C-alpha positions as a Markdown table, in Angstrom:
| # | Residue | x | y | z |
|---|---|---|---|---|
| 1 | Met | 0.0 | 0.0 | 0.0 |
| 2 | Lys | 2.8 | 2.4 | 0.8 |
| 3 | Glu | 4.2 | 2.2 | -2.7 |
| 4 | Ile | 0.8 | 3.2 | -4.2 |
| 5 | Leu | 0.4 | 6.1 | -1.7 |
| 6 | Val | 3.9 | 7.4 | -2.5 |
| 7 | Gln | 3.1 | 7.2 | -6.2 |
| 8 | Tyr | -0.2 | 8.9 | -5.7 |
| 9 | Ala | 1.2 | 11.7 | -3.5 |
| 10 | Ser | 4.0 | 12.2 | -6.0 |
| 11 | Tyr | 1.5 | 12.4 | -8.8 |
| 12 | Asn | -0.6 | 14.9 | -6.8 |
| 13 | Tyr | 2.4 | 17.2 | -6.3 |
| 14 | Trp | 3.4 | 16.9 | -10.0 |
| 15 | Ala | -0.1 | 17.7 | -11.2 |
| 16 | Asn | -0.4 | 20.7 | -8.8 |
| 17 | Gln | 3.0 | 21.9 | -10.2 |
| 18 | Gln | 1.5 | 21.8 | -13.7 |
| 19 | Ile | -1.6 | 23.8 | -12.9 |
| 20 | Thr | 0.1 | 26.3 | -10.6 |
| 21 | Ala | 2.7 | 27.1 | -13.3 |
| 22 | Val | -0.2 | 28.4 | -15.4 |
| 23 | Leu | -2.1 | 30.1 | -12.5 |
| 24 | Gln | 1.0 | 32.1 | -11.3 |
| 25 | Lys | 1.1 | 33.9 | -14.7 |
| 26 | Leu | -2.3 | 35.4 | -14.2 |
| 27 | Glu | -2.9 | 39.0 | -13.2 |
| 28 | Glu | -4.4 | 39.7 | -9.8 |
| 29 | Glu | -7.6 | 41.0 | -11.5 |
| 30 | Glu | -8.0 | 37.6 | -13.3 |
| 31 | Ala | -7.6 | 35.7 | -10.1 |
| 32 | Asp | -10.4 | 37.8 | -8.6 |
| 33 | Lys | -12.8 | 37.8 | -11.6 |
| 34 | Asp | -16.2 | 36.2 | -10.7 |
| 35 | Leu | -16.5 | 33.1 | -12.8 |
| 36 | Gly | -19.4 | 31.5 | -11.0 |
| 37 | Gly | -19.5 | 28.0 | -9.6 |
| 38 | Ser | -19.0 | 26.8 | -6.1 |
| 39 | Phe | -16.0 | 29.0 | -5.7 |
| 40 | Ser | -16.6 | 32.2 | -7.7 |
| 41 | Thr | -13.0 | 33.2 | -8.2 |
| 42 | Leu | -9.7 | 31.4 | -8.8 |
| 43 | Arg | -8.3 | 33.0 | -5.6 |
| 44 | Lys | -11.2 | 31.6 | -3.5 |
| 45 | Leu | -10.7 | 28.1 | -5.0 |
| 46 | Ile | -6.9 | 28.2 | -4.4 |
| 47 | Leu | -7.4 | 29.3 | -0.8 |
| 48 | His | -9.9 | 26.5 | -0.3 |
| 49 | Val | -7.6 | 23.7 | -1.6 |
| 50 | Trp | -4.7 | 25.1 | 0.3 |
| 51 | Leu | -6.7 | 25.3 | 3.6 |
| 52 | Thr | -8.2 | 21.9 | 3.1 |
| 53 | Asp | -4.9 | 20.2 | 2.3 |
| 54 | Ser | -3.2 | 22.0 | 5.2 |
| 55 | Thr | -6.0 | 21.0 | 7.6 |
| 56 | Trp | -5.7 | 17.3 | 6.7 |
| 57 | Phe | -1.9 | 17.4 | 6.8 |
| 58 | Gln | -2.1 | 18.9 | 10.3 |
| 59 | Arg | -4.4 | 16.0 | 11.2 |
| 60 | Leu | -1.8 | 13.6 | 9.9 |
| 61 | Gln | 0.6 | 15.3 | 12.3 |
| 62 | Leu | -2.0 | 14.6 | 15.1 |
| 63 | Ala | -2.8 | 18.3 | 15.7 |
| 64 | Glu | -5.8 | 18.5 | 17.9 |
| 65 | Lys | -7.0 | 21.8 | 16.5 |
| 66 | Pro | -5.7 | 22.5 | 13.0 |
| 67 | Val | -4.7 | 26.2 | 12.3 |
| 68 | Asp | -6.4 | 28.0 | 9.4 |
| 69 | Val | -3.3 | 28.9 | 7.3 |
| 70 | Thr | -5.4 | 31.2 | 5.1 |
| 71 | Ala | -6.7 | 33.3 | 8.0 |
| 72 | Gly | -5.3 | 36.8 | 7.5 |
| 73 | Phe | -3.4 | 35.8 | 4.4 |
| 74 | Asn | -2.5 | 39.0 | 2.5 |
| 75 | Gly | -0.1 | 37.7 | -0.1 |
| 76 | Ser | -0.5 | 37.7 | -3.8 |
| 77 | Phe | -2.4 | 35.1 | -5.8 |
| 78 | Ala | 0.9 | 33.7 | -6.9 |
| 79 | Asp | 1.9 | 33.4 | -3.2 |
| 80 | Ala | -1.2 | 31.5 | -2.5 |
| 81 | Cys | -0.5 | 29.1 | -5.4 |
| 82 | Lys | 3.1 | 28.6 | -4.1 |
| 83 | Ala | 1.8 | 27.9 | -0.6 |
| 84 | Trp | -0.6 | 25.3 | -1.9 |
| 85 | Leu | 2.2 | 23.7 | -3.9 |
| 86 | Lys | 4.4 | 23.7 | -0.9 |
| 87 | Gln | 1.7 | 21.9 | 1.1 |
| 88 | Ser | 1.5 | 19.3 | -1.7 |
| 89 | Leu | 5.2 | 18.7 | -1.4 |
| 90 | Gln | 5.0 | 18.4 | 2.4 |
| 91 | Leu | 2.3 | 15.7 | 1.9 |
| 92 | Gln | 4.5 | 13.8 | -0.6 |
| 93 | Glu | 7.5 | 13.9 | 1.7 |
| 94 | Trp | 5.4 | 12.8 | 4.7 |
| 95 | Val | 4.1 | 9.8 | 2.8 |
| 96 | Lys | 7.6 | 8.9 | 1.6 |
| 97 | Gln | 8.9 | 8.9 | 5.2 |
| 98 | Ala | 5.8 | 7.3 | 6.8 |
| 99 | Thr | 6.1 | 3.7 | 8.0 |
| 100 | Pro | 3.4 | 1.2 | 7.1 |
| 101 | Ala | 2.2 | 1.3 | 10.7 |
| 102 | Arg | 2.0 | 5.1 | 10.6 |
| 103 | Leu | -0.1 | 4.9 | 7.4 |
| 104 | Ala | -2.4 | 2.4 | 9.0 |
| 105 | His | -2.7 | 4.6 | 12.2 |
| 106 | Thr | -6.3 | 5.7 | 12.9 |
| 107 | Val | -6.5 | 9.5 | 13.3 |
| 108 | Ala | -9.3 | 11.0 | 15.4 |
| 109 | Phe | -10.4 | 14.4 | 14.5 |
| 110 | Thr | -13.3 | 16.9 | 15.0 |
| 111 | Arg | -14.9 | 18.6 | 12.1 |
| 112 | Ala | -17.0 | 21.8 | 12.2 |
| 113 | Lys | -20.2 | 21.4 | 14.2 |
| 114 | Ser | -18.2 | 19.4 | 16.7 |
| 115 | Glu | -18.6 | 16.1 | 14.8 |
| 116 | His | -16.0 | 13.5 | 15.9 |
| 117 | His | -14.6 | 11.1 | 13.3 |
| 118 | Lys | -11.8 | 8.6 | 12.8 |
| 119 | Met | -10.0 | 7.8 | 9.6 |
| 120 | Glu | -6.8 | 5.8 | 8.8 |
| 121 | Ala | -3.9 | 8.0 | 7.7 |
| 122 | Gln | -3.7 | 6.2 | 4.4 |
| 123 | His | -7.3 | 7.1 | 3.7 |
| 124 | Ile | -6.6 | 10.7 | 4.5 |
| 125 | Val | -3.8 | 10.7 | 2.0 |
| 126 | Met | -6.1 | 9.3 | -0.7 |
| 127 | His | -8.8 | 11.9 | 0.2 |
| 128 | Val | -6.3 | 14.8 | 0.0 |
| 129 | Cys | -5.1 | 13.7 | -3.4 |
| 130 | Asn | -8.6 | 13.1 | -4.7 |
| 131 | His | -9.8 | 16.5 | -3.4 |
| 132 | Ser | -6.9 | 18.2 | -5.2 |
| 133 | Ser | -7.7 | 16.3 | -8.4 |
| 134 | Phe | -11.4 | 17.3 | -8.3 |
| 135 | His | -10.5 | 21.0 | -7.8 |
| 136 | Arg | -7.8 | 20.9 | -10.5 |
| 137 | Gly | -10.6 | 20.1 | -12.9 |
| 138 | Gln | -12.5 | 23.2 | -11.7 |
| 139 | Leu | -9.3 | 25.3 | -12.1 |
| 140 | Val | -9.0 | 24.2 | -15.7 |
| 141 | His | -12.6 | 25.1 | -16.4 |
| 142 | Met | -12.1 | 28.5 | -14.8 |
| 143 | Leu | -8.9 | 29.1 | -16.7 |
| 144 | Arg | -10.7 | 28.3 | -20.0 |
| 145 | Gln | -13.4 | 30.8 | -19.1 |
| 146 | Leu | -10.6 | 33.4 | -18.8 |
| 147 | Gly | -9.4 | 32.5 | -22.3 |
| 148 | Val | -6.3 | 30.6 | -21.2 |
| 149 | Asn | -5.8 | 27.9 | -23.8 |
| 150 | Lys | -2.3 | 26.6 | -23.0 |
| 151 | Ile | -3.0 | 24.4 | -20.0 |
| 152 | Pro | -0.9 | 21.3 | -19.5 |
| 153 | Gly | -2.6 | 17.9 | -19.0 |
| 154 | Thr | -2.6 | 16.6 | -15.5 |
| 155 | Asp | -3.8 | 13.1 | -16.1 |
| 156 | Tyr | -2.2 | 10.3 | -14.1 |
| 157 | Ser | -1.1 | 8.7 | -17.4 |
| 158 | Ser | 0.8 | 11.8 | -18.3 |
| 159 | Phe | 2.6 | 11.7 | -15.0 |
| 160 | Ile | 3.6 | 8.0 | -15.6 |
| 161 | Ile | 4.7 | 8.6 | -19.2 |
| 162 | Lys | 6.9 | 11.6 | -18.2 |
| 163 | Lys | 8.6 | 9.8 | -15.3 |
């Protein structure tokens, strides 16, 4: 299982690199343009995936109360993209260093509304990678709405072929 998780976390980081390379070239106005959808702007979507990835990563580190890394964030859109990418790299490195026992460890956490849950670390890793993949699709759609046509593919097969 560890080999699969390392591969998947590595793919997640690679795919996030591909999309953030495009995002970081945008002007601030483009990042804040209302494009509709569940997250109306690219900035809001990037802040969401960064926050979510960070929250899950903190849970993997057994933090009782994850810190909102986006609270009070005043950096540029490119800075937010870099922070999300750095978070993806941290997950990849964590998975590479994790023992099989650590990956099988059950993590207890509390969500909003004081709901208590438990989840194995390996399932958290899969969730984070799937969450990013889902939102990369939204990012591509939003970029196309802005008229950006040169967007690299982020399919898993592309990752494997380029290795």
